[in-house]
XYZ file of C-alpha atoms in Angstrom:
675
model
C 36.201 15.053 -51.525
C 38.279 15.121 -48.413
C 38.466 17.876 -45.925
C 42.222 18.226 -46.697
C 41.084 20.134 -50.081
C 39.002 22.659 -48.050
C 40.374 26.252 -48.685
C 38.173 28.552 -46.699
C 39.713 28.907 -43.040
C 35.927 28.976 -41.890
C 36.047 25.002 -42.363
C 38.581 25.066 -39.542
C 36.263 26.831 -37.052
C 33.385 24.643 -38.418
C 35.336 21.362 -37.611
C 36.768 22.611 -34.314
C 33.213 23.574 -33.253
C 32.001 20.014 -34.195
C 34.793 18.387 -32.222
C 33.703 20.560 -29.159
C 30.086 19.888 -29.213
C 30.371 16.330 -29.828
C 32.870 16.027 -27.000
C 30.490 17.776 -24.751
C 27.529 15.762 -25.910
C 29.333 12.342 -24.995
C 30.499 14.150 -21.461
C 26.853 14.734 -20.656
C 25.165 11.660 -22.125
C 27.564 8.645 -21.531
C 27.661 9.105 -17.653
C 23.910 9.878 -17.655
C 23.004 6.628 -19.241
C 25.536 4.481 -17.670
C 25.612 5.257 -14.037
C 29.042 4.211 -13.025
C 30.698 6.175 -15.799
C 29.661 9.461 -13.944
C 32.567 8.709 -11.725
C 34.771 9.159 -14.504
C 33.216 11.993 -16.312
C 36.753 13.372 -17.509
C 37.050 9.908 -19.050
C 34.948 11.343 -21.960
C 37.307 14.595 -21.858
C 40.352 12.309 -22.141
C 38.874 10.068 -24.876
C 38.199 13.159 -26.957
C 41.495 14.535 -26.739
C 43.183 11.122 -27.247
C 41.203 10.628 -30.774
C 41.885 14.055 -31.877
C 45.529 13.817 -31.240
C 45.982 10.696 -32.741
C 44.034 11.857 -35.867
C 46.073 14.801 -36.193
C 49.091 12.672 -35.981
C 47.707 10.854 -38.730
C 47.228 13.875 -40.953
C 49.352 12.513 -43.895
C 47.960 9.152 -43.779
C 44.976 8.179 -46.005
C 41.580 9.521 -45.040
C 40.000 8.095 -41.709
C 36.769 9.822 -42.214
C 34.900 6.319 -41.912
C 35.994 6.400 -37.983
C 33.260 8.969 -37.578
C 30.322 7.002 -38.373
C 31.831 3.880 -36.689
C 32.579 5.685 -33.616
C 29.057 7.216 -33.375
C 27.541 3.712 -33.763
C 29.941 2.085 -31.349
C 29.157 4.884 -28.674
C 25.358 4.451 -29.219
C 25.624 0.615 -28.895
C 27.507 1.026 -25.642
C 24.899 3.569 -24.137
C 21.986 1.193 -25.273
C 23.645 -1.940 -23.739
C 25.047 -0.097 -20.627
C 21.747 1.427 -19.570
C 20.675 -1.817 -17.866
C 24.389 -2.534 -16.484
C 24.774 -2.931 -12.701
C 28.675 -2.003 -12.321
C 30.670 -3.235 -9.485
C 33.854 -1.658 -8.198
C 36.274 -2.221 -5.290
C 34.773 0.385 -2.513
C 37.652 -0.071 -0.347
C 39.156 3.357 -0.630
C 36.225 5.342 -2.489
C 32.366 5.389 -1.815
C 30.315 4.791 -4.656
C 26.384 5.018 -5.207
C 26.176 2.511 -8.117
C 23.470 2.116 -10.489
C 19.736 1.114 -9.646
C 18.564 -1.210 -12.355
C 14.810 -0.018 -11.984
C 14.715 2.204 -14.887
C 16.129 -0.114 -17.417
C 14.452 -3.498 -16.719
C 16.458 -6.459 -15.930
C 19.935 -5.798 -14.600
C 23.065 -7.016 -16.240
C 26.364 -7.143 -14.230
C 29.632 -5.904 -15.568
C 32.854 -4.866 -13.725
C 33.678 -1.232 -13.835
C 37.045 -1.475 -15.189
C 36.195 -3.037 -18.401
C 33.121 -0.726 -19.001
C 35.352 2.355 -18.566
C 38.213 0.954 -20.747
C 35.511 0.074 -23.465
C 33.792 3.468 -23.582
C 37.261 5.334 -23.701
C 38.135 3.566 -26.844
C 34.942 3.757 -28.183
C 34.527 7.263 -27.944
C 38.063 8.145 -29.172
C 37.300 6.662 -32.567
C 35.044 9.478 -34.013
C 37.413 11.978 -32.907
C 40.382 10.341 -34.653
C 38.484 11.284 -38.152
C 37.449 14.845 -36.953
C 41.285 15.431 -35.678
C 42.766 14.230 -38.955
C 40.239 16.488 -40.746
C 41.130 19.525 -38.638
C 44.950 19.068 -39.047
C 44.738 18.907 -42.874
C 42.363 21.936 -42.856
C 44.941 23.994 -40.561
C 47.937 22.867 -42.550
C 46.652 24.841 -45.579
C 47.182 28.052 -43.605
C 49.829 29.933 -41.700
C 50.370 28.101 -38.219
C 48.948 30.981 -36.163
C 45.819 32.091 -38.478
C 44.780 28.478 -38.469
C 45.175 28.215 -34.615
C 43.115 31.335 -34.225
C 40.305 29.846 -36.447
C 40.403 26.724 -34.268
C 40.186 28.719 -31.101
C 37.291 30.896 -32.508
C 35.415 27.513 -33.383
C 35.925 25.956 -29.913
C 34.516 29.420 -28.295
C 31.476 29.093 -30.887
C 30.955 25.392 -30.066
C 31.151 26.265 -26.304
C 28.460 29.019 -26.478
C 26.376 26.961 -28.625
C 26.335 24.000 -26.387
C 25.727 26.029 -23.455
C 22.824 27.766 -25.017
C 21.291 24.547 -25.996
C 21.686 23.254 -22.217
C 20.023 26.357 -21.152
C 17.291 25.606 -23.388
C 17.168 22.056 -21.817
C 17.878 20.478 -25.329
C 19.044 16.804 -25.037
C 22.824 16.086 -25.807
C 21.885 13.243 -28.274
C 20.955 15.913 -31.065
C 24.613 16.782 -31.532
C 25.900 13.346 -32.694
C 23.160 13.732 -35.416
C 24.127 17.293 -36.153
C 27.880 16.440 -36.562
C 26.906 13.348 -38.835
C 24.790 15.768 -41.024
C 27.239 18.613 -41.057
C 30.017 16.493 -42.163
C 27.864 14.999 -44.829
C 26.808 18.386 -46.150
C 30.372 19.990 -46.191
C 32.750 17.551 -46.459
C 31.342 14.846 -48.865
C 30.385 15.001 -52.297
C 29.570 11.527 -53.482
C 25.880 10.437 -52.750
C 26.415 7.233 -50.920
C 28.997 8.729 -48.771
C 26.930 11.592 -47.932
C 23.920 9.085 -47.017
C 26.237 7.099 -44.791
C 27.398 10.169 -42.911
C 24.138 11.805 -42.473
C 22.506 8.462 -41.277
C 25.429 7.628 -38.671
C 23.952 9.858 -36.188
C 20.211 8.896 -36.517
C 20.223 5.909 -34.236
C 20.612 8.523 -31.208
C 16.950 9.513 -32.018
C 16.119 6.377 -30.167
C 16.666 8.320 -26.838
C 13.910 10.566 -27.752
C 11.506 7.852 -26.571
C 11.701 7.273 -22.936
C 9.550 5.055 -20.753
C 9.317 7.927 -18.043
C 8.726 11.541 -18.576
C 12.104 13.068 -18.816
C 14.013 16.302 -19.421
C 17.765 17.238 -19.549
C 18.675 20.138 -17.096
C 21.832 21.932 -17.284
C 23.233 19.273 -14.832
C 21.215 16.209 -14.986
C 19.216 13.694 -16.958
C 15.911 13.906 -15.176
C 13.279 11.385 -15.104
C 10.083 11.194 -13.176
C 7.114 9.030 -12.669
C 4.308 8.847 -10.327
C 4.256 6.029 -7.532
C 1.936 4.911 -4.699
C 3.936 7.177 -2.471
C 4.167 10.105 -4.489
C 6.508 11.406 -7.204
C 9.424 9.343 -7.906
C 12.471 11.246 -9.502
C 15.597 9.788 -11.186
C 18.721 11.716 -12.231
C 21.321 10.208 -14.760
C 19.261 6.946 -14.513
C 19.536 6.385 -10.669
C 16.629 6.887 -8.046
C 17.251 10.509 -6.583
C 14.409 11.385 -4.523
C 10.873 10.954 -3.715
C 8.127 13.784 -3.369
C 5.750 12.267 -0.787
C 2.216 12.573 -1.098
C 1.352 14.153 2.099
C -2.320 14.486 0.968
C -2.954 10.685 0.586
C -5.337 9.537 3.266
C -4.766 5.950 2.920
C -3.579 3.897 5.882
C -0.440 3.032 4.237
C 0.245 6.707 3.169
C -0.518 7.647 6.418
C 2.074 5.314 7.976
C 4.787 6.471 5.659
C 3.957 10.122 6.257
C 4.339 9.411 10.041
C 7.650 7.637 9.669
C 9.149 10.409 7.214
C 7.842 13.441 9.425
C 9.622 11.715 12.389
C 12.921 11.179 10.647
C 13.061 14.639 8.614
C 11.951 16.338 11.902
C 14.945 15.382 14.053
C 16.570 18.735 13.747
C 13.120 20.255 14.587
C 12.870 18.273 17.690
C 16.266 19.333 18.778
C 15.519 23.054 18.264
C 12.242 22.539 20.137
C 14.035 20.957 23.073
C 16.439 24.012 23.155
C 13.621 26.522 22.934
C 10.911 25.420 25.276
C 9.082 23.880 22.537
C 8.984 26.481 20.165
C 9.361 25.890 16.467
C 12.102 27.627 14.191
C 10.683 30.708 12.630
C 12.810 30.967 9.643
C 14.057 27.827 8.034
C 17.208 27.500 5.344
C 16.649 24.550 3.161
C 19.790 23.539 1.045
C 19.315 21.224 -1.738
C 15.515 21.604 -1.517
C 14.640 19.537 -4.744
C 11.160 18.602 -5.324
C 10.255 19.893 -1.852
C 9.940 17.203 0.986
C 12.252 19.159 3.383
C 10.339 22.410 2.677
C 6.949 20.582 3.446
C 8.587 19.210 6.490
C 9.393 22.794 7.496
C 5.686 24.045 6.815
C 4.279 21.043 8.906
C 6.598 22.205 11.860
C 5.004 25.767 11.703
C 8.088 27.401 10.242
C 6.943 31.092 9.407
C 9.760 31.530 6.320
C 11.200 29.015 4.321
C 14.051 29.839 1.953
C 14.486 26.766 -0.384
C 17.979 26.770 -2.336
C 18.270 24.297 -5.207
C 20.723 24.380 -8.052
C 18.918 22.398 -10.470
C 15.924 24.478 -12.224
C 14.319 21.424 -13.577
C 14.173 19.442 -10.323
C 12.847 22.754 -8.755
C 10.257 22.925 -11.606
C 9.141 19.457 -10.923
C 8.684 20.412 -7.130
C 6.622 23.491 -8.093
C 4.563 21.574 -10.711
C 4.317 17.891 -9.807
C 4.761 17.612 -5.848
C 1.397 16.593 -4.614
C 1.684 18.721 -1.706
C 2.611 21.981 -3.527
C 5.187 23.122 -0.855
C 6.468 25.832 -3.395
C 3.011 27.216 -3.682
C 2.955 28.171 0.102
C 3.393 32.071 0.578
C 5.639 31.150 3.388
C 8.286 29.564 0.890
C 10.833 31.720 -1.185
C 12.698 29.524 -3.800
C 16.160 30.534 -4.806
C 18.168 28.797 -7.793
C 21.701 28.937 -6.682
C 24.619 26.854 -5.608
C 24.288 25.903 -2.080
C 27.839 26.942 -1.020
C 27.633 30.272 -2.985
C 24.388 30.997 -1.111
C 25.941 30.043 2.304
C 28.866 32.411 1.339
C 26.792 35.501 0.062
C 23.681 35.621 2.074
C 23.439 38.037 4.639
C 20.298 36.577 6.236
C 20.156 34.744 9.670
C 18.193 31.410 10.170
C 16.929 29.533 13.139
C 17.468 26.223 11.386
C 19.469 25.342 8.337
C 18.964 21.917 6.753
C 21.366 20.341 4.510
C 19.069 17.933 2.369
C 20.551 14.950 0.756
C 22.899 16.558 -1.535
C 24.681 13.880 -3.145
C 24.667 15.401 -6.751
C 25.448 12.221 -8.988
C 27.365 14.421 -11.408
C 30.886 16.073 -11.659
C 31.442 19.807 -11.441
C 33.156 19.848 -14.893
C 34.466 17.573 -17.517
C 38.151 18.171 -16.393
C 37.753 18.488 -12.692
C 37.211 15.342 -10.658
C 34.893 16.888 -8.188
C 31.094 16.500 -7.671
C 28.802 19.489 -7.547
C 28.262 18.896 -3.663
C 32.037 18.619 -2.701
C 32.357 22.093 -1.501
C 28.963 21.993 0.355
C 30.532 19.298 3.127
C 33.853 21.133 4.018
C 34.845 22.415 7.177
C 34.838 26.026 5.572
C 31.238 25.538 4.269
C 29.820 24.442 7.601
C 31.510 27.414 9.179
C 29.720 29.381 6.587
C 26.450 27.831 7.707
C 27.235 28.506 11.525
C 27.658 32.229 10.695
C 24.132 32.090 9.150
C 22.637 30.824 12.172
C 20.963 33.030 14.803
C 22.237 32.411 18.484
C 21.111 29.030 19.618
C 20.124 28.056 16.121
C 20.651 24.462 14.700
C 22.157 22.823 11.496
C 20.740 19.232 10.400
C 22.491 17.151 7.775
C 20.573 14.083 6.402
C 23.168 11.755 4.611
C 23.230 8.247 3.350
C 26.419 6.383 4.515
C 27.269 2.868 3.738
C 31.135 2.857 4.781
C 32.340 3.265 8.215
C 34.993 5.837 7.484
C 32.490 7.967 6.002
C 30.514 8.464 9.129
C 33.821 9.771 10.548
C 34.403 11.946 7.521
C 31.056 13.791 7.736
C 30.776 14.022 11.588
C 34.557 15.029 11.956
C 33.827 17.668 9.329
C 31.001 19.102 11.147
C 32.885 18.902 14.526
C 35.583 21.034 12.838
C 33.055 23.961 12.727
C 30.892 23.313 15.523
C 32.948 21.473 18.130
C 31.203 19.392 20.647
C 28.039 21.054 19.794
C 27.294 18.311 17.214
C 25.814 14.868 17.397
C 25.502 11.894 15.118
C 22.328 10.011 14.990
C 21.999 6.688 13.539
C 18.620 5.882 11.556
C 17.367 2.239 11.408
C 15.956 3.217 7.944
C 17.865 3.646 4.950
C 15.383 4.871 2.652
C 16.545 8.349 1.290
C 18.997 8.765 4.180
C 20.152 6.734 7.169
C 22.238 8.962 9.260
C 21.432 12.597 10.726
C 23.811 14.922 12.133
C 22.814 18.070 14.120
C 24.934 20.847 15.522
C 24.094 23.927 17.497
C 25.354 27.300 17.969
C 25.780 28.725 21.225
C 24.840 25.995 23.390
C 26.067 22.455 23.889
C 23.015 20.414 24.249
C 24.664 17.220 23.489
C 25.902 15.943 26.838
C 26.575 12.032 27.897
C 27.608 11.109 24.099
C 31.166 10.731 24.882
C 31.280 7.520 23.089
C 30.038 8.870 19.790
C 32.619 11.565 20.023
C 35.237 9.066 20.669
C 34.510 6.805 17.887
C 33.574 9.154 15.167
C 34.733 12.717 16.012
C 38.356 12.185 15.057
C 38.231 11.477 11.321
C 39.831 13.387 8.434
C 37.639 16.346 7.856
C 36.967 17.529 4.264
C 38.296 21.012 3.330
C 38.121 23.326 0.701
C 41.854 22.210 -0.219
C 40.919 18.435 -0.009
C 37.132 18.302 -0.710
C 37.009 14.529 -1.446
C 34.072 13.512 0.749
C 33.792 10.192 -0.660
C 37.500 9.033 -0.618
C 38.462 7.337 2.592
C 42.005 9.120 2.816
C 44.439 11.271 0.682
C 45.269 8.771 -2.009
C 44.528 8.022 -5.704
C 42.042 5.018 -5.464
C 43.415 1.961 -7.285
C 40.420 2.146 -9.816
C 41.675 5.383 -10.818
C 45.347 4.395 -11.006
C 44.317 1.172 -12.984
C 42.048 3.108 -15.549
C 44.973 5.819 -15.977
C 47.728 3.013 -16.470
C 45.731 1.271 -19.138
C 44.755 4.630 -20.913
C 48.693 5.591 -20.823
C 49.756 2.153 -22.075
C 47.376 2.460 -24.929
C 48.392 5.715 -25.885
C 52.149 4.866 -25.694
C 51.492 1.845 -28.002
C 49.492 3.823 -30.335
C 52.305 6.580 -30.165
C 55.066 4.004 -30.811
C 53.183 2.503 -33.956
C 52.475 6.116 -35.268
C 56.173 7.181 -35.050
C 56.873 4.327 -37.520
C 53.820 5.375 -39.672
C 54.706 9.131 -39.532
C 58.450 9.486 -38.849
C 59.283 13.186 -37.976
C 62.279 14.760 -36.611
C 62.215 15.155 -32.730
C 59.900 14.180 -30.282
C 58.280 17.579 -29.612
C 58.310 16.749 -25.894
C 57.584 20.579 -25.343
C 54.204 20.274 -26.943
C 53.177 17.108 -25.114
C 54.306 19.041 -21.624
C 52.248 22.269 -22.755
C 49.369 20.300 -23.016
C 49.439 18.533 -19.682
C 50.208 21.638 -17.823
C 47.571 23.662 -19.679
C 44.935 21.101 -18.549
C 46.025 21.328 -14.883
C 46.016 25.053 -15.001
C 42.310 25.277 -16.468
C 40.969 22.379 -14.188
C 42.577 24.169 -11.153
C 40.862 27.281 -12.380
C 37.557 26.037 -12.654
C 37.633 24.660 -9.310
C 38.896 27.918 -7.855
C 36.369 30.004 -9.649
C 33.619 27.437 -8.691
C 34.555 28.014 -5.093
C 34.387 31.703 -5.424
C 31.490 32.138 -7.531
C 29.342 28.886 -7.362
C 29.193 25.557 -9.090
C 26.711 26.519 -11.312
C 26.572 25.657 -15.074
C 26.829 29.321 -15.986
C 30.064 29.788 -14.038
C 31.485 26.734 -15.723
C 30.297 28.122 -19.184
C 31.896 31.550 -18.364
C 35.149 30.000 -17.336
C 35.429 27.963 -20.342
C 34.627 30.582 -22.659
C 37.058 33.081 -20.796
C 39.934 30.602 -21.102
C 39.354 30.084 -24.916
C 38.978 33.822 -25.313
C 42.255 34.563 -23.543
C 44.245 31.926 -25.471
C 42.648 33.304 -28.514
C 43.999 36.859 -27.626
C 47.409 35.610 -26.827
C 47.594 33.899 -30.247
C 46.381 37.373 -31.876
C 48.834 39.298 -29.930
C 51.560 36.885 -31.180
C 50.258 37.155 -34.731
C 50.048 40.841 -34.631
C 53.599 40.879 -33.166
C 52.607 42.736 -30.122
C 53.135 39.974 -27.697
C 55.974 39.793 -25.258
C 59.228 37.725 -26.208
C 59.095 33.906 -25.483
C 61.348 34.366 -22.408
C 59.199 37.137 -20.808
C 56.250 34.912 -21.240
C 57.934 32.002 -19.924
C 58.975 34.009 -16.799
C 55.228 35.258 -16.494
C 53.868 31.947 -16.576
C 56.135 30.557 -13.740
C 55.618 33.788 -11.694
C 51.831 33.679 -12.162
C 51.256 29.872 -11.291
C 53.496 30.430 -8.069
C 51.184 33.499 -7.044
C 48.136 31.215 -7.602
C 49.772 28.601 -5.292
C 50.826 31.128 -2.689
C 47.591 33.436 -2.897
C 45.368 33.090 0.384
C 42.022 32.414 -1.605
C 40.012 33.591 1.612
C 41.145 37.260 0.874
C 39.072 37.175 -2.258
C 35.751 36.326 -0.311
C 36.061 39.780 1.475
C 35.585 41.564 -1.876
C 32.455 42.388 -3.399
C 31.239 40.658 -6.500
C 32.952 42.865 -9.183
C 36.243 43.261 -7.439
C 36.523 39.731 -6.920
C 35.737 39.086 -10.581
C 38.541 41.433 -11.613
C 40.825 39.749 -9.232
C 40.198 36.441 -10.517
C 40.606 37.630 -14.073
C 44.091 38.734 -13.164
C 44.947 35.938 -11.026
C 43.968 33.211 -13.406
C 44.021 34.762 -16.727
C 47.758 35.675 -16.465
C 49.093 32.059 -16.446
C 46.472 31.023 -19.075
C 47.634 34.247 -21.288
C 51.420 33.336 -20.842
C 50.764 29.753 -21.436
C 48.969 30.734 -24.717
C 51.816 32.933 -25.760
C 54.354 30.199 -25.281
C 52.490 27.643 -27.216
C 51.834 30.076 -30.188
C 55.521 31.236 -30.499
C 56.663 27.672 -30.583
C 53.699 26.440 -32.756
C 54.446 29.027 -35.361
C 57.918 27.643 -35.861
C 56.776 24.395 -36.973
C 57.014 22.975 -40.460
C 53.925 20.979 -40.182
C 50.746 21.368 -38.276
C 49.458 17.666 -37.373
C 52.258 16.247 -35.345
C 52.866 19.211 -32.829
C 49.282 19.876 -32.471
C 48.412 16.162 -32.064
C 50.947 15.674 -29.544
C 49.837 18.717 -27.468
C 46.232 17.201 -27.532
C 47.571 13.869 -26.281
C 49.352 15.840 -23.652
C 46.112 17.487 -22.621
C 44.806 13.972 -22.335
C 47.537 13.194 -19.917
C 46.840 16.119 -17.828
C 43.469 15.042 -17.449
C 44.632 11.948 -15.911
C 47.440 13.466 -13.797
C 44.479 15.753 -12.233
C 43.568 12.517 -10.237
C 46.656 13.448 -8.070
C 44.746 16.151 -6.625
C 43.138 13.316 -4.557
C 46.626 12.545 -2.814
C 47.907 16.158 -2.504
C 45.061 18.377 -2.573
C 43.604 21.041 -4.921
C 46.387 23.600 -4.233
C 49.438 21.169 -4.583
C 48.017 20.875 -8.364
C 49.430 24.190 -9.087
C 52.931 22.995 -8.003
C 52.780 19.971 -10.370
C 51.708 22.286 -13.203
C 54.780 24.424 -12.080
C 57.091 21.335 -12.567
C 55.517 20.357 -15.752
C 55.921 23.758 -17.444
C 59.683 23.689 -16.157
C 60.136 20.474 -18.083
C 58.215 21.842 -21.068
C 60.767 24.987 -20.952
C 63.730 22.546 -20.793
C 62.470 20.474 -23.566
C 61.821 23.495 -25.972
C 65.336 24.718 -25.418
C 66.802 21.361 -26.117
C 64.598 21.260 -29.135
C 65.951 24.783 -30.443
C 69.518 23.606 -29.953
C 69.115 20.378 -32.027
C 67.156 22.479 -34.781
């Protein structure tokens, strides 16, 4: 029995929820297992939408259900083979921390580009089957009723997946669940049921890891004991070492002495400024398993506030760090985003330490920013300066392997602290190789004109251009090549599909609506992360709110209470222009509640108006699959176009969205005249 014969609209919601959780599972697991793909996390986002779009367009072709088990097996195979791959890339314009092979044994080499292209195709295949089934189920109901159930299923899937992440369940459970759900609901023949039920079972392989592991809301975290202490890996790469400060062996004592000296540079600067007195109150950002916290305690700090975004890594520090720094009564641990803490804390600190905060993971599936990007901007460092007591000190540890990255970090610090900053090179490269120190209220760095002249005039990172690891405002060639290949594959597929499934009109308005909506959504996510923190709970609230807003827009059209289409277009253009022009710092002056209400209006209005435009155009369509599929492919295109933010900044994306929606309006009027 095929899904097209399903009568209850609840099946629409089920299929939509299955699509959502499978896509999020791939977004989490593939980059976590194959290290370099983490720099293209939205690749899984675009693959999912591409597959869904193609499946919807093929609504009236013979059943493509076998693509689901095939796709699951291909993705499993890619992960399995890719776990030991060391991927090389042209790092001329972008700085990569590429994969360490320690966890997976002997390394195999593969170029970045073929790996990304292969996983894009493999990940798209199961969504072709799911997209076709969704379009067939939706076509049995009126357009707006079906679309409402589709949105309800996506919202439910978002909340279910968020709950599983909060409970630290692994993402590999969802391919298994999707296979079983399809077998139980959409198949009747015993052999086919067995095929689909078994398709996801290979993912059980990932339950057996050589190291102790856990899935936090952000990372795949593995850890193992070593001679030096506790080694922690995130997303299959070495991340940090919790040093065993209690080991009395000569080798351990040597390591402790070296690391205490390296981590102690900001404390030495503070003592030099304060006649040998140690900092009394210390803030550690990116506290992790507790090395920086232990160093603060060894430097006689009386109070240490340790901020760490990841609860699993913090738990490892509490339970497995041999020194037990978090058990010390002088330490207060806070689970929060570092930038959010800097912005909202009213405390004053003698010393603020930025730990090695390179996060290894992106902010969200549809925004090309890593969690730490907004920590290393001139505005964030200005926030840190505001929290310093008079004559306080800020210290940043960093791993730098490109000359221009020295300039980026140092110039960004200098924007906030002026000449009261100093770049210190470290001959060691373990954990970090650079320390930048800055002070408030006193210039202690005299005689360093050579450092200032060489490194102090680079391009700083800002909240509008927070791409710390990009040499200059440009779209790196590797992203352009990948976008070109994905776009080429989709154009070829589209041309073939037009021959298989001829329809009247191009439905360009639906394509452009998809592009524009993804741009608005990703810009909203980034903006809200800046205002409320880059935490997984903020992301969940944003995604759920967007889906709920679109659902309400569709419901208002269904109930005949929505504004007319012309007014919706006008509201969409006006609200996007407002988002572009609105001075974001004004919102920082508001309390949390007022800020949330202001953001709901500022960001909710373009989403609501875009939802009305789509629903009013969609209800006029004679079939479901083609316009819905084109819209999903447009959403994929928006994910690729979002790379433009690397060249024009985050604020400029609102103008791109405005232009795209202008083209969508023109295309819709052209289609109406041709009808």
